[in-house]
PDB file of C-alpha atoms in Angstrom:
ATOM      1  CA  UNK A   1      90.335 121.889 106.500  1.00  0.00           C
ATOM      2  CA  UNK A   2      93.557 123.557 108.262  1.00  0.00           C
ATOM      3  CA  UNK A   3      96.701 121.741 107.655  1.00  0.00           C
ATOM      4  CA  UNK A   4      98.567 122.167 111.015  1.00  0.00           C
ATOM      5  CA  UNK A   5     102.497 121.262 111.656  1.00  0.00           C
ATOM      6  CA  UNK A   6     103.223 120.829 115.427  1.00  0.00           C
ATOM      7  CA  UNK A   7     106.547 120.690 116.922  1.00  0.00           C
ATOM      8  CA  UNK A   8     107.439 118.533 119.566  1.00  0.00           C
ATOM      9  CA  UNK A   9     109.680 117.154 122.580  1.00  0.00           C
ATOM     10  CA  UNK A  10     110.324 113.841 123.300  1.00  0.00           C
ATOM     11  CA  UNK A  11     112.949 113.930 126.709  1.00  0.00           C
ATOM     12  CA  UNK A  12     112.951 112.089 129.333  1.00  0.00           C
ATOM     13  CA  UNK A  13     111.427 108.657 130.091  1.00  0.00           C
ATOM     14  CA  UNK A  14     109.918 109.074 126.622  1.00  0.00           C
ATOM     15  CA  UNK A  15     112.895 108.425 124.365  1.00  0.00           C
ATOM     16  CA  UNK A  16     111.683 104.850 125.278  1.00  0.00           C
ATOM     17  CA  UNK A  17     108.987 105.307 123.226  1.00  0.00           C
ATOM     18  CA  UNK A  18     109.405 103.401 120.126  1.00  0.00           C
ATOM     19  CA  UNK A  19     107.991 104.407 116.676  1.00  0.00           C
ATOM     20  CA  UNK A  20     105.480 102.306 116.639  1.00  0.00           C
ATOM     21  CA  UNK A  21     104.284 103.066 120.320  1.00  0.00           C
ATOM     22  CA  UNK A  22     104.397 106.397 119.729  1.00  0.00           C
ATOM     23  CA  UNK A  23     101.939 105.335 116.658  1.00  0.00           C
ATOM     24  CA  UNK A  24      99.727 104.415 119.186  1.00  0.00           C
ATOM     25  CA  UNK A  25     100.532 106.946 122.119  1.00  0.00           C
ATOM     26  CA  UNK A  26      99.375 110.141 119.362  1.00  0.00           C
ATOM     27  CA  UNK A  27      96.142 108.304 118.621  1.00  0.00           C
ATOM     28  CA  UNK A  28      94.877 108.597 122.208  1.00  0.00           C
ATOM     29  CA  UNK A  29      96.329 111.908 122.743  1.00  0.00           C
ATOM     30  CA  UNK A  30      94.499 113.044 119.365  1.00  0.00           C
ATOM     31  CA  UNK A  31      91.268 111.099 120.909  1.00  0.00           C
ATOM     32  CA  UNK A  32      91.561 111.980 124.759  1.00  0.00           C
ATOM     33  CA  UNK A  33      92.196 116.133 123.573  1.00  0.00           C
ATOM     34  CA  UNK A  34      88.367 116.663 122.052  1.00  0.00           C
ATOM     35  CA  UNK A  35      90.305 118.405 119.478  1.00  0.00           C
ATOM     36  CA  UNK A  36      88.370 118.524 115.861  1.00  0.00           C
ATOM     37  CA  UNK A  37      91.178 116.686 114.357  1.00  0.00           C
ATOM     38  CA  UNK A  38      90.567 115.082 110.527  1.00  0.00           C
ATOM     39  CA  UNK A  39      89.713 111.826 109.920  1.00  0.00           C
ATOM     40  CA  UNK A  40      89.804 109.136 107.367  1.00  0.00           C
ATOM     41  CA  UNK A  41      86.759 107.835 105.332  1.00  0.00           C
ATOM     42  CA  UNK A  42      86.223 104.435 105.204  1.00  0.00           C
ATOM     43  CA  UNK A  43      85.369 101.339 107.134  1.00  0.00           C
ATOM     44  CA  UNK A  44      87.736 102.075 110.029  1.00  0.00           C
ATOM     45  CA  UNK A  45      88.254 106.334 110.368  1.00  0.00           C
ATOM     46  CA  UNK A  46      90.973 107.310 112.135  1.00  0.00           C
ATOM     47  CA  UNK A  47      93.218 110.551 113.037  1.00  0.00           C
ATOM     48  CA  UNK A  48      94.830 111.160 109.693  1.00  0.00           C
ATOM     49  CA  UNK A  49      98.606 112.331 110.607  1.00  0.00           C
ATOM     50  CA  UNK A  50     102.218 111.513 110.127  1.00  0.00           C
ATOM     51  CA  UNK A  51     105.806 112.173 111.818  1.00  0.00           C
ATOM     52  CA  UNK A  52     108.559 113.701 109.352  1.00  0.00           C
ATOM     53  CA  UNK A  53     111.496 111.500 110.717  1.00  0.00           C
ATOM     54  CA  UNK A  54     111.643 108.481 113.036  1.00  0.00           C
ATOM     55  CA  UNK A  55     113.630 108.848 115.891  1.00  0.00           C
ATOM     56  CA  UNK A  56     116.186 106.186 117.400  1.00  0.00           C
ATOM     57  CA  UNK A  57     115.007 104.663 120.349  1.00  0.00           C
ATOM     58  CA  UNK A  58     117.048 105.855 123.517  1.00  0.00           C
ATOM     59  CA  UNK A  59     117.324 109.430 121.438  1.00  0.00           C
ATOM     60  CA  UNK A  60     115.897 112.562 123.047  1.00  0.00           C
ATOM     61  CA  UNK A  61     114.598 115.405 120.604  1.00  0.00           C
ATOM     62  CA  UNK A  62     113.595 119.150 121.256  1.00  0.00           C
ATOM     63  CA  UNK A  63     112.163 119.104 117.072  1.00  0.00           C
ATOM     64  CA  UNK A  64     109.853 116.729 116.201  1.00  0.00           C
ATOM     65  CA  UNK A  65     107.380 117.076 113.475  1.00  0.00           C
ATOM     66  CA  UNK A  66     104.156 116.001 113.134  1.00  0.00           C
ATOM     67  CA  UNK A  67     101.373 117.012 110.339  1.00  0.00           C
ATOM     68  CA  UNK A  68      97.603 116.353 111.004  1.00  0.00           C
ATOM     69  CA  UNK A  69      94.756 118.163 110.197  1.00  0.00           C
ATOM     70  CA  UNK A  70      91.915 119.940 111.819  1.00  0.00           C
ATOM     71  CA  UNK A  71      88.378 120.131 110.676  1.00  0.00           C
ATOM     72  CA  UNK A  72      88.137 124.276 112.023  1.00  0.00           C
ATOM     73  CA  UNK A  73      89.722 126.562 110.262  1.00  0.00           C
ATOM     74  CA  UNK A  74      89.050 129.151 112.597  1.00  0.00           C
ATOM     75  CA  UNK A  75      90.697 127.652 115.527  1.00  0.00           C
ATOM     76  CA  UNK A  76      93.893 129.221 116.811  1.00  0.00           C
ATOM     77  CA  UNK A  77      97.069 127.864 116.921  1.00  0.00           C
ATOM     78  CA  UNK A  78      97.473 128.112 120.530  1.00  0.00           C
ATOM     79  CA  UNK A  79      94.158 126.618 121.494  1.00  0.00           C
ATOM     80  CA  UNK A  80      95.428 123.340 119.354  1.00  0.00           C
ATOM     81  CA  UNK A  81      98.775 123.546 120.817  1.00  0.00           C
ATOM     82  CA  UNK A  82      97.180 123.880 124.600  1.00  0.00           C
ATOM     83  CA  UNK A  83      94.602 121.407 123.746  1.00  0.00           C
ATOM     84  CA  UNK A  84      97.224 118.458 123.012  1.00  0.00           C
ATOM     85  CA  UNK A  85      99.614 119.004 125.623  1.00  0.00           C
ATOM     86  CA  UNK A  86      96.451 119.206 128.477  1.00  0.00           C
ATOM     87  CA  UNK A  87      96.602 115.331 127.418  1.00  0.00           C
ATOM     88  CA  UNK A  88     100.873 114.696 126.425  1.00  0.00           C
ATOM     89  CA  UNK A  89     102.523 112.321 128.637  1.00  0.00           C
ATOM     90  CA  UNK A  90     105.103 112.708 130.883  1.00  0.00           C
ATOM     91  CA  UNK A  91     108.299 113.569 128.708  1.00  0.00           C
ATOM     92  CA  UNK A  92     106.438 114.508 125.582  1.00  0.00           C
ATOM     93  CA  UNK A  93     105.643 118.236 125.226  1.00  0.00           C
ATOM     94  CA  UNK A  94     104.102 120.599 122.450  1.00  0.00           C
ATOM     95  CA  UNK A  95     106.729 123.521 121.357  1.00  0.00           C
ATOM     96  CA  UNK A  96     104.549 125.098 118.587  1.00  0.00           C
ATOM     97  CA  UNK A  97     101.784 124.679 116.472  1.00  0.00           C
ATOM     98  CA  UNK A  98     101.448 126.374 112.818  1.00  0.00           C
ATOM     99  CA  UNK A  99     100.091 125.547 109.262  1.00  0.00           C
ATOM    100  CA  UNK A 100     102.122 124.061 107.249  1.00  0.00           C
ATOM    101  CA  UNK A 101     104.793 125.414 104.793  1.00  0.00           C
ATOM    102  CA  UNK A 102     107.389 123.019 103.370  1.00  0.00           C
ATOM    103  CA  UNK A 103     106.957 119.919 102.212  1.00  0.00           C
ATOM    104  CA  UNK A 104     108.369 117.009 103.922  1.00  0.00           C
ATOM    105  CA  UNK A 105     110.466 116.482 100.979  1.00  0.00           C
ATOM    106  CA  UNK A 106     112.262 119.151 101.539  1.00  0.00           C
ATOM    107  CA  UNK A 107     114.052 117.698 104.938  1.00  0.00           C
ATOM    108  CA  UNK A 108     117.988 117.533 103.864  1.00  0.00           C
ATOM    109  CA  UNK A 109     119.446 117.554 107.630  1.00  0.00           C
ATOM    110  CA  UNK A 110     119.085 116.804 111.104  1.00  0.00           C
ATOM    111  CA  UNK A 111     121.539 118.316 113.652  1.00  0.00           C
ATOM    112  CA  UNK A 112     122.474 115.633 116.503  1.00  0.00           C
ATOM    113  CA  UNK A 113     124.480 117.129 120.049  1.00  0.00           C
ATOM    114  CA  UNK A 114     125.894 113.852 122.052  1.00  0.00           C
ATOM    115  CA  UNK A 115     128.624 113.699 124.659  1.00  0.00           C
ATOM    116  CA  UNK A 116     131.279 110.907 124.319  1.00  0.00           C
ATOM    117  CA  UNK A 117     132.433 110.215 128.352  1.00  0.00           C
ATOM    118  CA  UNK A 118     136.027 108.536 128.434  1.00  0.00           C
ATOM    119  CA  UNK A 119     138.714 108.144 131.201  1.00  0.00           C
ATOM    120  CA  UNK A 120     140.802 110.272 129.202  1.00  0.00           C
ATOM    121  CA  UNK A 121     138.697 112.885 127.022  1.00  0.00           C
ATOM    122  CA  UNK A 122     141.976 114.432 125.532  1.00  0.00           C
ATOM    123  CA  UNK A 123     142.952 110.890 124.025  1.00  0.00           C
ATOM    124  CA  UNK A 124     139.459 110.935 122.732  1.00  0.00           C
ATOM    125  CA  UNK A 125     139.374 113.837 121.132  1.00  0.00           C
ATOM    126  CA  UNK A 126     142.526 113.295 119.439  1.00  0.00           C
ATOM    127  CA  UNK A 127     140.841 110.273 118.259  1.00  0.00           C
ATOM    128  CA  UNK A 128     137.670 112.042 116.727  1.00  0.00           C
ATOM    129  CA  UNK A 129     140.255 114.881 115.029  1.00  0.00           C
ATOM    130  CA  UNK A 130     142.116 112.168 113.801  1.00  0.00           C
ATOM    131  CA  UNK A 131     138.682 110.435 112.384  1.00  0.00           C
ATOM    132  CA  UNK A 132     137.630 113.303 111.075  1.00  0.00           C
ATOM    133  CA  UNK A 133     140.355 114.038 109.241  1.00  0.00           C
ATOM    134  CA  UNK A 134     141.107 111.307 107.235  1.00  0.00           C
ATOM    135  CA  UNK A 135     139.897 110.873 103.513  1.00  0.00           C
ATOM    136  CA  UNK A 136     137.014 108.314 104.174  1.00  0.00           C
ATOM    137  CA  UNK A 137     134.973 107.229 107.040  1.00  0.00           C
ATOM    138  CA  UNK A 138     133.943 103.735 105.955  1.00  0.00           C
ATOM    139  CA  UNK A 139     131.282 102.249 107.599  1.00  0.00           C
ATOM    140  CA  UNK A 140     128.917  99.378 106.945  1.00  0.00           C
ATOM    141  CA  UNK A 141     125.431 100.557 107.169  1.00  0.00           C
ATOM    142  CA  UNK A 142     122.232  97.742 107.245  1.00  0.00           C
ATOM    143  CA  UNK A 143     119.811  98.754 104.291  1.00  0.00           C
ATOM    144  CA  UNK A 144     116.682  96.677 103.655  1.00  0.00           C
ATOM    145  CA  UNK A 145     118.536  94.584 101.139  1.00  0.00           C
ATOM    146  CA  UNK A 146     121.290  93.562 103.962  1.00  0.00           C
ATOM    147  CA  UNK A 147     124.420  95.624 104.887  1.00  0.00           C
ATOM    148  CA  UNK A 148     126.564  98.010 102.914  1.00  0.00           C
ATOM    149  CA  UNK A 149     129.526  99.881 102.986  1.00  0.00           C
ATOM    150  CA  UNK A 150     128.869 103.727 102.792  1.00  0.00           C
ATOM    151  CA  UNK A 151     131.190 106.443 102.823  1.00  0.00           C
ATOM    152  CA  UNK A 152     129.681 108.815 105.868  1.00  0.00           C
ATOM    153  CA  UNK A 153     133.026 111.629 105.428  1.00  0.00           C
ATOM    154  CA  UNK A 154     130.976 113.606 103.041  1.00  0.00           C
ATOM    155  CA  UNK A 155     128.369 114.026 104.333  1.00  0.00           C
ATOM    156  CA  UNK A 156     129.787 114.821 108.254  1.00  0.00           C
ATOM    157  CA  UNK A 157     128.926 118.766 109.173  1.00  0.00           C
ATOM    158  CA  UNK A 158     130.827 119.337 112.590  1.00  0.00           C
ATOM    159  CA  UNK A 159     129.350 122.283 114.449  1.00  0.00           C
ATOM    160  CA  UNK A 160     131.050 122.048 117.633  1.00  0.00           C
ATOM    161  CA  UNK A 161     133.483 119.896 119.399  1.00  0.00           C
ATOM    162  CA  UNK A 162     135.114 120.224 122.617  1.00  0.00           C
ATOM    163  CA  UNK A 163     136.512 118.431 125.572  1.00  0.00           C
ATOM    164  CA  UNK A 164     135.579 118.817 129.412  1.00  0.00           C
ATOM    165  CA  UNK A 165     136.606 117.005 132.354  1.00  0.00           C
ATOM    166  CA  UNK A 166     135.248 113.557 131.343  1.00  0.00           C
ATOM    167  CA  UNK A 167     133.839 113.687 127.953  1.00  0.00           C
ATOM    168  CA  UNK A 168     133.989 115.248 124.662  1.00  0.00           C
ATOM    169  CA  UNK A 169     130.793 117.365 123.218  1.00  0.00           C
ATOM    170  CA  UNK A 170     129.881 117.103 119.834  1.00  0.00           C
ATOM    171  CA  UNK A 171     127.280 119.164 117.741  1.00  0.00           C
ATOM    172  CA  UNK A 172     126.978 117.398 114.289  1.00  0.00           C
ATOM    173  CA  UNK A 173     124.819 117.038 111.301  1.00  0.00           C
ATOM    174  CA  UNK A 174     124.129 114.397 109.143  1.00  0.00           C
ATOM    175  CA  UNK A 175     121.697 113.692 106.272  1.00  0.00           C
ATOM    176  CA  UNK A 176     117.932 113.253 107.118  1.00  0.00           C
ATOM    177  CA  UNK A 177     114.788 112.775 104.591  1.00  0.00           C
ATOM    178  CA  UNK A 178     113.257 110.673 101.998  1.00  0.00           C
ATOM    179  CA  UNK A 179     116.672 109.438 100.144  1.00  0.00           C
ATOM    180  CA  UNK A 180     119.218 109.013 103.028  1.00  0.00           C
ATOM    181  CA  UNK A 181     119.205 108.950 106.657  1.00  0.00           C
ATOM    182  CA  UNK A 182     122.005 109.277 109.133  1.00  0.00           C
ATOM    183  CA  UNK A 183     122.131 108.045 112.329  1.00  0.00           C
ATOM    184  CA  UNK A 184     125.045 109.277 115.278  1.00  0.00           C
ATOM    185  CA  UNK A 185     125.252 105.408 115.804  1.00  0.00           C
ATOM    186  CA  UNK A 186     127.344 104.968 112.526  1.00  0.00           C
ATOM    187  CA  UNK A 187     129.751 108.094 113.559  1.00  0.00           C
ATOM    188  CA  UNK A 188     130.629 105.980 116.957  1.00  0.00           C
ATOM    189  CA  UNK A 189     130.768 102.675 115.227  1.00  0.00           C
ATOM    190  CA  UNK A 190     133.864 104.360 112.914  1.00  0.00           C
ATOM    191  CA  UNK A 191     135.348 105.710 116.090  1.00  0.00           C
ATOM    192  CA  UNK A 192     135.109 103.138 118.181  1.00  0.00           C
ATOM    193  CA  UNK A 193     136.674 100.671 114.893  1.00  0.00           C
ATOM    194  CA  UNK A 194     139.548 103.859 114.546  1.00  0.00           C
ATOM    195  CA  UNK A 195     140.592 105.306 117.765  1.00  0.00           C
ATOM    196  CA  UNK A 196     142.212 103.869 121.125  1.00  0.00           C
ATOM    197  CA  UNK A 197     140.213 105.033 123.834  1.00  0.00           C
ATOM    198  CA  UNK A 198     137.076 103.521 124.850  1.00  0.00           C
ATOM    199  CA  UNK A 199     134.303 105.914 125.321  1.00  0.00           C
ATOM    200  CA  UNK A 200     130.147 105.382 125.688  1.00  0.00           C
ATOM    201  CA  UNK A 201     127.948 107.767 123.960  1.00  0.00           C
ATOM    202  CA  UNK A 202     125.375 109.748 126.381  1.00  0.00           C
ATOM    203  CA  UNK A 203     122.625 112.816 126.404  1.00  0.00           C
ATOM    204  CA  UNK A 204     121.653 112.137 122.681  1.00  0.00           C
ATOM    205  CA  UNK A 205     119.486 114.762 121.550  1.00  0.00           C
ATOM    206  CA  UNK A 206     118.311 115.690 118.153  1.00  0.00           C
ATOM    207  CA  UNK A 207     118.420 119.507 118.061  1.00  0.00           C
ATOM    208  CA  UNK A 208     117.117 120.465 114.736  1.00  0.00           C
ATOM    209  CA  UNK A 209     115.497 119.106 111.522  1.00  0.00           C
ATOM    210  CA  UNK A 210     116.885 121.530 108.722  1.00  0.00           C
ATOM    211  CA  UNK A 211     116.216 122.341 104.796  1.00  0.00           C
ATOM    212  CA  UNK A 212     119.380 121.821 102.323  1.00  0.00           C
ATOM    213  CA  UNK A 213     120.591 125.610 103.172  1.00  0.00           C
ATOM    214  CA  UNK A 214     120.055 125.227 106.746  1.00  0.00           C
ATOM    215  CA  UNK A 215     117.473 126.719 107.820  1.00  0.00           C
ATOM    216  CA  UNK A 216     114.818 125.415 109.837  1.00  0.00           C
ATOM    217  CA  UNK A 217     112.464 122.799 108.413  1.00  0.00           C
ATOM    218  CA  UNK A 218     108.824 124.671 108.770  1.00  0.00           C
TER     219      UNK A 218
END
């Protein structure tokens, strides 16, 4: 059995695919390719696979994971790659196919780029320096035991942030994995509760999944 990692897109139309539909949408795809994916034993088999990170519904991605098997261990990675994205949907395109390497535990980051559009991007971006800069960013984040107030400044890394003619771009990362997930929603919660100009976050993409030092998650 050949453990397989495939990385994905999700643009488009298709960041309206939940989670859970996108559950569902893999299943055919894994089904409609003729691909000798793995299955589980049992009263009910089914395509044994899993995504590394859920995405936020409305955000595009150019990184997604997913792990699944495949019965051949002869077949080539590109003939499993071409295979699956014969059958994709519109919006949702195969990047890469390889065996796997890490384990998903080993997920510390993803790196987010938005754009924050305002009638006056250079009052906004004072706001965000000004954010940015203070000692704490307190936000209330909603955990399966209700809401609580977490500390975000920490854990902030800024890659890139400038201002055009109606917006300010941002290229951050935030924590990602199996202890604590980030999402860009709580950054423009704490700037929207902090600054003065009113802005509405666009062209959410998730750009990279990443390892504790940085590099890419593999």
């Amino acid at each position: 059995m050949n453990r397989v990692r495939a990385v994905f897109e999700k643009k488009g139309r298709a960041k309206y695919i939940s989670h859970l539909d996108l559950n569902r949408c893999m299943l055919r795809i894994f089904r409609r390719s003729g691909l000798p994916i793995w299955y589980t034993e049992g009263f009910n088999p089914h395509p044994y696979y899993s995504f590394a990170l859920a995405l936020s519904l409305g955000y595009e991605s150019c990184c997604e994971i997913l792990d699944f098997n495949i019965t051949d261990d002869n077949m080539p990675m590109d003939e499993i790659r071409d295979g699956l994205n014969r059958v994709m949907p519109e919006g949702m395109r195969i990047v890469s196919v390889q065996p796997q390497k890490l384990k998903i535990t080993e997920i510390a980051k993803a790196e987010y780029s938005f754009s924050l559009a305002a009638g006056a991007p250079g009052t906004l971006l004072a706001d965000v320096e000004k954010l940015l800069s203070s000692e704490e960013i307190l936000i209330e984040k909603k955990t399966k035991r209700g809401f609580k107030t977490v500390d975000i400044k920490p854990d902030i890394e800024l890659v890139k942030c400038e201002k055009t003619a109606g917006a300010v771009n941002i290229i951050m990362r935030l924590p990602a994995g199996t202890q604590t997930n980030y999402n860009p929603a709580l950054f423009f919660d704490a700037l929207k509760n902090s600054g003065s100009q009113p802005f509405y976050a666009e062209k959410i993409c998730r750009t990279g999944i990443l390892c504790k030092n940085n590099e890419i998650f593999s």
